[in-house]
Amino acid sequence: MTESLPRISKAVIPAAGLGTRFLPATKATPKEMLPVVDKPAIQYVVEEAVAAGLDDVLMITGRNKRPLEDHFDRNYELEEALSKKGDQNRLAKVQESSDLATMHYVRQGDPRGLGHAVLCAAPHVGREPFAVLLGDDLIDPRDPLLARMVEVQEQHGGSVIALMEVEPDQIHLYGCAAVDAIGESDVVRVTGLVEKPEQADAPSNFAVIGRYVLDPGIFDVLRRTEPGRGGEIQITDALQQLVTGSGEGGPVHGVVFKGRRYDTGDRGDYLRAIVRLACEREDLGPEFRAWLRRYVTEEMQAP
Ligand code: G1P
């Protein structure tokens, strides 16, 4: 009898960053709590993990991140006030985030990079493959990416990263992958990885976006990974070692994503995400779209 593999159930969300691009908003509020329409950005990410069947969520936090823990916890005072008023609608909204997943938290301590943040998850994750979701990347729920990555990991083993083609002049903002086709339309074999290369040195225009399904062998590799770009321990450098076979945890495959992604770590993209998602909302959309249409017309007529 063949033993079936344990299903991937754990998601790790690094959330220890300082959010300096959004100062002063992030002086006393974690950037993950900034609202995208009326929900904090981090809730979309946890919902995405849960939608892919990963309901054990470990957040890697740091100083000043208490609001994250509070958001995914009960708020009895608020719940009582809303139920006294009979406001079931808002009560459901308050309870939604605390009922979503089993949440765990660990603090990173020293901010030594994304690779180091992922390494903080080792005791919790143990020996199972697990997912990593970066909070700055918001994937539209209608374009499921993580579930496909889990499927590819179960099929090929090893580790799986998410890739997206970007304009060549944007590649310096991302990890970049050299790839080989394997005869599947949305899956490639990764043959090399480099963190934020100059355009001239980039092996391709395949950017790594913030979703990973990793073999636990990555932890041993991360323990040996020296600080790289920016003096930080980079997950991209550890993955490169899996690609070259110098660590257990490979091979590395890439799922090529063609859906809607918003980089909520960038102010312009953050605003675009809000406008797009607000337009599509049943409750807010009709009125907001009508206003937006008038606004754009006026803007175009302006001298
Ligand atoms: C991180 C990773 C990078 C990846 C990016 C995706 O960079 O280091 O490889 O392409 O996330 O958003 P960061 O944006 O945190 O600097």
Short mmCIF file of C-alpha atoms and ligand atoms in Angstrom, two decimals:
data_model
loop_
_atom_site.label_atom_id
_atom_site.label_comp_id
_atom_site.label_asym_id
_atom_site.label_seq_id
_atom_site.Cartn_x
_atom_site.Cartn_y
_atom_site.Cartn_z
CA MET A 1 0.00 0.00 0.00
CA THR A 2 1.42 3.40 -0.92
CA GLU A 3 1.36 5.90 1.87
CA SER A 4 -0.26 9.16 0.86
CA LEU A 5 1.78 12.30 1.44
CA PRO A 6 0.56 14.67 4.17
CA ARG A 7 -1.32 17.56 2.63
CA ILE A 8 0.40 20.90 2.93
CA SER A 9 -1.38 22.74 5.72
CA LYS A 10 1.03 25.38 7.02
CA ALA A 11 1.45 28.91 5.73
CA VAL A 12 4.20 31.28 6.87
CA ILE A 13 3.70 35.01 6.48
CA PRO A 14 6.73 37.22 7.12
CA ALA A 15 5.43 40.50 8.55
CA ALA A 16 8.36 42.03 10.40
CA GLY A 17 9.24 44.77 7.89
CA LEU A 18 9.30 48.42 8.90
CA GLY A 19 7.09 49.74 6.09
CA THR A 20 9.22 52.83 5.54
CA ARG A 21 7.69 53.47 2.09
CA PHE A 22 4.42 54.38 3.78
CA LEU A 23 5.67 56.77 6.43
CA PRO A 24 4.19 58.57 8.26
CA ALA A 25 1.17 56.21 8.09
CA THR A 26 3.34 53.35 9.33
CA LYS A 27 5.01 55.19 12.18
CA ALA A 28 2.78 53.55 14.80
CA THR A 29 0.73 51.16 12.61
CA PRO A 30 2.11 48.06 10.90
CA LYS A 31 2.06 48.42 7.11
CA GLU A 32 0.17 45.11 6.92
CA MET A 33 -2.77 46.82 8.64
CA LEU A 34 -3.21 49.51 6.00
CA PRO A 35 -6.71 49.11 4.56
CA VAL A 36 -7.31 47.96 1.00
CA VAL A 37 -10.85 49.34 0.65
CA ASP A 38 -12.09 48.35 4.14
CA LYS A 39 -9.99 45.30 5.01
CA PRO A 40 -6.38 45.32 6.17
CA ALA A 41 -4.01 44.10 3.45
CA ILE A 42 -2.87 41.19 5.64
CA GLN A 43 -6.39 39.75 5.86
CA TYR A 44 -6.48 39.23 2.10
CA VAL A 45 -3.24 37.25 2.41
CA VAL A 46 -4.53 35.04 5.23
CA GLU A 47 -7.76 34.50 3.27
CA GLU A 48 -5.70 33.42 0.26
CA ALA A 49 -3.83 30.83 2.35
CA VAL A 50 -7.09 29.49 3.76
CA ALA A 51 -8.68 29.34 0.28
CA ALA A 52 -5.77 27.11 -0.79
CA GLY A 53 -6.44 24.78 2.16
CA LEU A 54 -3.71 26.13 4.45
CA ASP A 55 -5.40 27.07 7.69
CA ASP A 56 -2.43 26.87 10.04
CA VAL A 57 -0.84 30.28 9.72
CA LEU A 58 2.41 31.40 11.32
CA MET A 59 3.19 35.09 11.20
CA ILE A 60 6.76 36.23 11.62
CA THR A 61 6.42 39.56 13.38
CA GLY A 62 8.61 42.08 15.12
CA ARG A 63 8.33 45.08 17.40
CA ASN A 64 5.19 47.26 17.00
CA LYS A 65 3.21 44.45 15.37
CA ARG A 66 0.70 43.83 18.14
CA PRO A 67 -2.23 45.15 16.05
CA LEU A 68 -1.75 42.13 13.76
CA GLU A 69 -2.33 39.72 16.63
CA ASP A 70 -5.29 41.75 17.84
CA HIS A 71 -6.86 41.78 14.38
CA PHE A 72 -6.95 37.98 14.19
CA ASP A 73 -8.15 37.63 17.79
CA ARG A 74 -11.62 38.10 19.29
CA ASN A 75 -12.73 41.59 20.33
CA TYR A 76 -15.42 40.87 22.91
CA GLU A 77 -16.16 44.52 23.71
CA LEU A 78 -16.86 45.37 20.11
CA GLU A 79 -18.76 42.13 19.54
CA GLU A 80 -21.00 42.81 22.55
CA ALA A 81 -21.66 46.39 21.52
CA LEU A 82 -22.63 45.33 18.01
CA SER A 83 -24.83 42.47 19.15
CA LYS A 84 -26.65 44.78 21.62
CA LYS A 85 -27.38 47.06 18.68
CA GLY A 86 -28.52 44.08 16.63
CA ASP A 87 -25.98 44.93 13.93
CA GLN A 88 -25.41 41.39 12.63
CA ASN A 89 -23.73 42.56 9.47
CA ARG A 90 -20.90 44.37 11.21
CA LEU A 91 -20.69 41.70 13.90
CA ALA A 92 -19.99 39.13 11.17
CA LYS A 93 -17.23 41.37 9.82
CA VAL A 94 -15.60 41.58 13.24
CA GLN A 95 -15.77 37.82 13.74
CA GLU A 96 -14.60 36.93 10.24
CA SER A 97 -10.91 37.54 10.88
CA SER A 98 -10.79 35.71 14.21
CA ASP A 99 -12.58 32.66 12.81
CA LEU A 100 -10.43 32.44 9.69
CA ALA A 101 -7.45 30.29 10.62
CA THR A 102 -5.40 28.93 13.50
CA MET A 103 -2.92 31.74 14.04
CA HIS A 104 0.57 31.48 15.49
CA TYR A 105 3.16 34.19 15.96
CA VAL A 106 6.89 34.27 16.36
CA ARG A 107 9.11 37.32 16.57
CA GLN A 108 12.08 37.72 14.29
CA GLY A 109 14.17 39.76 16.74
CA ASP A 110 16.99 40.98 14.50
CA PRO A 111 15.79 42.04 11.05
CA ARG A 112 18.32 39.97 9.12
CA GLY A 113 16.36 39.53 5.90
CA LEU A 114 13.58 37.47 4.35
CA GLY A 115 15.61 34.24 4.45
CA HIS A 116 16.18 34.73 8.15
CA ALA A 117 12.47 35.44 8.70
CA VAL A 118 11.58 32.15 6.99
CA LEU A 119 14.18 30.34 9.12
CA CYS A 120 12.32 31.56 12.24
CA ALA A 121 9.47 29.26 11.11
CA ALA A 122 11.58 26.08 11.32
CA PRO A 123 10.48 24.87 14.78
CA HIS A 124 6.81 25.37 13.90
CA VAL A 125 6.96 23.85 10.43
CA GLY A 126 8.92 20.71 11.26
CA ARG A 127 9.49 18.29 8.37
CA GLU A 128 6.56 19.11 6.08
CA PRO A 129 6.49 21.19 2.92
CA PHE A 130 4.98 24.59 3.66
CA ALA A 131 3.96 27.81 1.92
CA VAL A 132 5.39 31.31 2.31
CA LEU A 133 3.22 34.30 1.40
CA LEU A 134 4.69 37.79 1.30
CA GLY A 135 2.26 40.39 2.55
CA ASP A 136 3.16 43.07 -0.02
CA ASP A 137 1.91 40.92 -2.87
CA LEU A 138 -1.83 40.75 -3.16
CA ILE A 139 -3.16 38.11 -5.53
CA ASP A 140 -6.70 38.59 -6.78
CA PRO A 141 -8.85 35.81 -5.25
CA ARG A 142 -10.37 35.14 -8.68
CA ASP A 143 -6.96 34.07 -10.03
CA PRO A 144 -5.93 31.31 -7.64
CA LEU A 145 -2.16 30.83 -7.66
CA LEU A 146 -1.31 29.14 -4.38
CA ALA A 147 -3.61 26.16 -4.90
CA ARG A 148 -1.93 25.53 -8.27
CA MET A 149 1.51 25.76 -6.63
CA VAL A 150 0.50 23.21 -3.99
CA GLU A 151 -0.68 20.90 -6.77
CA VAL A 152 2.62 21.30 -8.67
CA GLN A 153 4.60 20.60 -5.48
CA GLU A 154 2.60 17.43 -4.88
CA GLN A 155 3.25 16.37 -8.46
CA HIS A 156 6.97 17.19 -8.75
CA GLY A 157 8.16 17.29 -5.14
CA GLY A 158 10.89 19.73 -4.10
CA SER A 159 10.07 23.43 -4.00
CA VAL A 160 7.86 25.67 -6.13
CA ILE A 161 8.06 29.42 -6.69
CA ALA A 162 5.68 31.85 -8.37
CA LEU A 163 6.94 33.68 -11.45
CA MET A 164 5.56 36.52 -13.47
CA GLU A 165 6.90 38.10 -16.64
CA VAL A 166 7.72 41.77 -16.11
CA GLU A 167 9.09 44.55 -18.31
CA PRO A 168 12.88 44.19 -18.48
CA ASP A 169 13.38 47.58 -16.80
CA GLN A 170 11.45 46.31 -13.76
CA ILE A 171 13.44 43.15 -13.10
CA HIS A 172 15.89 44.90 -10.74
CA LEU A 173 13.03 45.07 -8.21
CA TYR A 174 12.66 41.27 -7.98
CA GLY A 175 14.36 37.94 -7.67
CA CYS A 176 14.89 36.73 -11.23
CA ALA A 177 14.79 33.13 -12.51
CA ALA A 178 16.45 31.38 -15.43
CA VAL A 179 14.04 28.68 -16.59
CA ASP A 180 13.63 25.69 -18.89
CA ALA A 181 10.32 24.65 -20.44
CA ILE A 182 9.01 21.23 -19.37
CA GLY A 183 6.11 20.96 -21.80
CA GLU A 184 3.46 22.37 -19.45
CA SER A 185 1.91 25.72 -20.25
CA ASP A 186 2.14 27.21 -16.76
CA VAL A 187 5.04 25.27 -15.17
CA VAL A 188 8.78 25.62 -15.82
CA ARG A 189 11.91 24.14 -14.32
CA VAL A 190 14.04 26.77 -12.56
CA THR A 191 17.73 26.51 -13.48
CA GLY A 192 19.10 29.60 -11.75
CA LEU A 193 18.08 32.43 -9.44
CA VAL A 194 19.53 35.84 -8.73
CA GLU A 195 18.22 38.48 -6.32
CA LYS A 196 17.43 41.87 -7.88
CA PRO A 197 19.88 41.85 -10.81
CA GLU A 198 20.64 44.88 -12.98
CA GLN A 199 18.66 44.69 -16.23
CA ALA A 200 21.86 43.89 -18.18
CA ASP A 201 22.72 40.94 -15.92
CA ALA A 202 19.21 39.45 -15.65
CA PRO A 203 18.96 35.93 -17.06
CA SER A 204 15.30 36.47 -18.06
CA ASN A 205 12.30 38.68 -17.41
CA PHE A 206 10.73 36.09 -15.07
CA ALA A 207 10.30 37.84 -11.72
CA VAL A 208 9.80 35.93 -8.49
CA ILE A 209 6.56 37.08 -6.89
CA GLY A 210 5.84 36.58 -3.23
CA ARG A 211 4.48 33.04 -3.09
CA TYR A 212 6.62 29.98 -2.36
CA VAL A 213 5.88 26.34 -1.56
CA LEU A 214 9.04 25.04 0.03
CA ASP A 215 10.54 21.73 0.98
CA PRO A 216 11.66 21.81 4.65
CA GLY A 217 15.20 21.07 3.40
CA ILE A 218 15.37 24.83 2.78
CA PHE A 219 15.95 25.36 6.53
CA ASP A 220 19.35 23.64 6.55
CA VAL A 221 20.33 25.61 3.48
CA LEU A 222 19.19 28.88 5.09
CA ARG A 223 21.29 28.13 8.17
CA ARG A 224 24.35 28.05 5.89
CA THR A 225 23.37 30.97 3.65
CA GLU A 226 25.62 34.01 4.02
CA PRO A 227 24.13 37.52 3.89
CA GLY A 228 23.69 38.55 0.26
CA ARG A 229 22.18 41.60 -1.38
CA GLY A 230 21.67 44.47 1.09
CA GLY A 231 23.63 42.53 3.72
CA GLU A 232 20.53 40.38 4.30
CA ILE A 233 19.98 36.61 4.25
CA GLN A 234 18.01 36.16 1.05
CA ILE A 235 15.50 33.37 0.35
CA THR A 236 16.48 33.70 -3.34
CA ASP A 237 20.10 32.76 -2.52
CA ALA A 238 18.97 29.70 -0.55
CA LEU A 239 16.72 28.62 -3.44
CA GLN A 240 19.63 29.04 -5.84
CA GLN A 241 21.48 26.44 -3.76
CA LEU A 242 18.54 24.06 -4.15
CA VAL A 243 18.63 24.62 -7.90
CA THR A 244 22.30 23.69 -8.11
CA GLY A 245 21.66 20.59 -6.02
CA SER A 246 23.87 21.67 -3.13
CA GLY A 247 21.04 21.30 -0.66
CA GLU A 248 18.18 18.91 -0.07
CA GLY A 249 14.84 20.46 -1.07
CA GLY A 250 15.03 20.68 -4.85
CA PRO A 251 14.20 20.53 -7.66
CA VAL A 252 12.70 23.98 -8.01
CA HIS A 253 9.78 24.54 -10.34
CA GLY A 254 8.07 27.79 -11.19
CA VAL A 255 4.37 28.37 -11.74
CA VAL A 256 3.97 31.17 -14.27
CA PHE A 257 1.22 33.49 -13.08
CA LYS A 258 -0.75 35.53 -15.58
CA GLY A 259 -3.49 36.79 -13.28
CA ARG A 260 -4.05 39.97 -11.32
CA ARG A 261 -1.42 40.91 -8.74
CA TYR A 262 -1.10 44.13 -6.78
CA ASP A 263 2.07 45.22 -5.02
CA THR A 264 0.65 46.90 -1.95
CA GLY A 265 4.20 47.76 -0.84
CA ASP A 266 4.33 50.35 -3.61
CA ARG A 267 2.24 53.47 -3.10
CA GLY A 268 1.10 53.80 -6.71
CA ASP A 269 0.14 50.14 -7.00
CA TYR A 270 -1.53 50.30 -3.58
CA LEU A 271 -3.80 53.10 -4.84
CA ARG A 272 -4.54 51.19 -8.05
CA ALA A 273 -5.44 48.08 -6.03
CA ILE A 274 -7.92 50.07 -3.96
CA VAL A 275 -9.54 51.63 -7.01
CA ARG A 276 -9.85 48.32 -8.86
CA LEU A 277 -11.17 46.37 -5.89
CA ALA A 278 -13.57 49.15 -4.91
CA CYS A 279 -14.95 49.28 -8.48
CA GLU A 280 -15.66 45.56 -8.34
CA ARG A 281 -17.41 45.58 -4.98
CA GLU A 282 -21.15 45.01 -5.16
CA ASP A 283 -21.89 47.40 -2.31
CA LEU A 284 -19.54 50.26 -3.17
CA GLY A 285 -18.85 49.65 -6.85
CA PRO A 286 -21.82 51.19 -8.70
CA GLU A 287 -21.60 54.58 -6.98
CA PHE A 288 -17.78 54.64 -6.99
CA ARG A 289 -17.54 53.77 -10.68
CA ALA A 290 -20.02 56.50 -11.59
CA TRP A 291 -17.98 59.03 -9.63
CA LEU A 292 -14.72 57.77 -11.13
CA ARG A 293 -16.10 58.11 -14.65
CA ARG A 294 -17.10 61.74 -13.97
CA TYR A 295 -13.74 62.42 -12.35
CA VAL A 296 -11.73 61.00 -15.25
CA THR A 297 -13.80 62.95 -17.79
CA GLU A 298 -13.18 66.18 -15.88
CA GLU A 299 -9.47 65.37 -15.60
CA MET A 300 -9.24 64.83 -19.36
CA GLN A 301 -10.91 68.15 -20.06
CA ALA A 302 -8.65 70.05 -17.68
CA PRO A 303 -6.09 72.28 -19.46
C1 G1P B 1 11.21 39.98 -1.98
C2 G1P B 1 12.18 38.91 -2.53
C3 G1P B 1 12.27 39.02 -4.04
C4 G1P B 1 10.89 38.92 -4.64
C5 G1P B 1 9.94 39.97 -4.03
C6 G1P B 1 8.51 39.75 -4.51
O1 G1P B 1 11.78 41.25 -2.16
O2 G1P B 1 13.45 39.09 -1.93
O3 G1P B 1 13.09 38.00 -4.55
O4 G1P B 1 10.96 39.11 -6.04
O5 G1P B 1 9.94 39.90 -2.60
O6 G1P B 1 7.65 40.75 -4.07
P1 G1P B 1 11.22 42.58 -1.45
O7 G1P B 1 10.12 43.08 -2.34
O8 G1P B 1 10.74 42.17 -0.10
O9 G1P B 1 12.38 43.52 -1.41
#
